[in-house]
């Protein structure tokens, strides 16, 4: 059912992994959207008003392996040139989410590299 809900909302992004000093690129279809909600009940550690910790939310299938992923590039093609020119996002946290215990999908919170 979750895969059916992804239909029509997905777009391709590139996961960049580093294995023994060598970078590899793999394109993946995910839901990629801004995270606009700020929970006012979670205080900021600096004592300031609460603010968004993540800029984007990536929703991926539950079996997605994020081990070794250095960053995510917002480009549909998995080539060196397109990854270098694309906006890049670091992974803040990855949380299984869904109604079933253990989750039905991964919710990955991202922050853009400056």
XYZ file of N, CA and C in Angstrom, residues 16-69:
162
model
N 25.039 9.431 -2.755
C 26.489 9.373 -2.960
C 27.097 8.640 -1.776
N 27.759 7.528 -2.061
C 28.381 6.735 -1.006
C 29.891 6.730 -1.187
N 30.593 6.556 -0.082
C 32.049 6.493 -0.091
C 32.466 5.156 0.485
N 33.127 4.359 -0.344
C 33.607 3.056 0.093
C 35.109 2.987 -0.177
N 35.894 2.948 0.868
C 37.354 2.852 0.776
C 37.943 3.962 -0.087
N 37.430 5.183 0.065
C 37.966 6.332 -0.665
C 37.436 6.491 -2.068
N 36.538 5.647 -2.489
C 35.976 5.718 -3.829
C 34.488 6.086 -3.735
N 34.087 7.113 -4.462
C 32.694 7.543 -4.450
C 31.898 6.785 -5.498
N 30.678 6.424 -5.140
C 29.770 5.799 -6.097
C 28.432 6.512 -6.028
N 27.728 6.518 -7.148
C 26.466 7.245 -7.276
C 25.365 6.268 -7.645
N 24.232 6.373 -6.962
C 23.091 5.531 -7.307
C 21.821 6.372 -7.257
N 21.089 6.342 -8.354
C 19.830 7.085 -8.438
C 18.733 6.284 -7.747
N 17.819 6.998 -7.112
C 16.732 6.344 -6.389
C 15.485 7.211 -6.463
N 14.343 6.585 -6.658
C 13.071 7.305 -6.695
C 12.520 7.411 -5.279
N 12.330 8.641 -4.802
C 11.848 8.901 -3.448
C 10.878 10.075 -3.479
N 10.189 10.267 -2.370
C 9.401 11.484 -2.164
C 10.330 12.466 -1.473
N 10.473 13.650 -2.039
C 11.469 14.628 -1.607
C 10.740 15.944 -1.440
N 10.508 16.369 -0.188
C 9.701 17.571 0.025
C 10.249 18.413 1.173
N 9.894 19.710 1.198
C 10.355 20.564 2.308
C 9.703 20.171 3.623
N 10.420 20.357 4.713
C 9.892 20.121 6.059
C 9.544 21.476 6.650
N 8.276 21.832 6.595
C 7.859 23.161 7.014
C 7.298 23.201 8.426
N 7.074 22.041 9.026
C 6.453 22.006 10.344
C 7.501 22.106 11.448
N 7.259 22.989 12.389
C 8.107 23.126 13.562
C 7.264 22.764 14.771
N 7.743 21.843 15.593
C 7.004 21.426 16.784
C 7.329 22.400 17.917
N 6.371 23.219 18.350
C 6.662 24.204 19.397
C 6.887 23.598 20.774
N 6.624 22.303 20.937
C 6.819 21.678 22.236
C 8.250 21.179 22.437
N 9.060 21.180 21.386
C 10.443 20.744 21.502
C 11.315 21.980 21.640
N 11.902 22.213 22.815
C 12.685 23.444 23.015
C 14.016 23.398 22.261
N 14.500 24.556 21.931
C 15.804 24.678 21.297
C 16.873 24.612 22.378
N 18.010 23.983 22.111
C 19.049 23.825 23.123
C 19.699 25.151 23.497
N 19.652 26.137 22.607
C 20.301 27.411 22.896
C 19.392 28.371 23.654
N 18.163 27.966 23.941
C 17.231 28.825 24.661
C 16.440 29.748 23.755
N 16.668 29.670 22.462
C 15.941 30.493 21.495
C 14.604 29.821 21.164
N 13.707 30.541 20.517
C 12.447 29.909 20.108
C 12.719 28.707 19.192
N 11.832 27.718 19.209
C 12.040 26.527 18.377
C 12.133 26.903 16.899
N 12.994 26.205 16.188
C 13.120 26.406 14.753
C 13.353 25.051 14.092
N 13.212 25.042 12.780
C 13.342 23.788 12.042
C 14.780 23.277 12.101
N 14.941 22.013 12.425
C 16.256 21.395 12.445
C 16.626 20.861 11.064
N 15.615 20.526 10.277
C 15.833 19.979 8.939
C 15.131 20.860 7.922
N 15.666 20.873 6.714
C 15.060 21.655 5.642
C 14.186 20.804 4.741
N 14.564 19.542 4.567
C 13.828 18.655 3.677
C 13.577 17.313 4.350
N 12.536 16.651 3.869
C 12.239 15.292 4.307
C 12.257 14.412 3.074
N 12.998 13.327 3.155
C 13.049 12.344 2.095
C 12.310 11.123 2.605
N 11.314 10.666 1.865
C 10.553 9.482 2.261
C 10.909 8.372 1.290
N 11.476 7.296 1.824
C 11.983 6.197 1.008
C 11.369 4.880 1.473
N 11.405 3.856 0.620
C 10.922 2.540 1.037
C 11.718 2.020 2.242
N 11.110 1.170 3.017
C 11.699 0.692 4.274
C 13.014 -0.049 4.063
N 13.191 -0.729 2.978
C 14.405 -1.506 2.738
C 15.590 -0.695 2.247
N 15.478 0.615 2.205
C 16.552 1.463 1.704
C 17.750 1.411 2.646
N 18.919 1.152 2.079
C 20.144 1.076 2.874
C 20.886 2.396 2.760
N 21.010 3.121 3.867
C 21.702 4.403 3.886
C 23.095 4.294 4.499
N 23.570 3.088 4.715
C 24.910 2.900 5.288
C 25.954 3.374 4.296
N 26.825 4.261 4.740
C 27.886 4.766 3.892
C 27.503 5.942 3.021
N 26.256 6.395 3.097
C 25.833 7.538 2.281
C 26.452 8.807 2.855
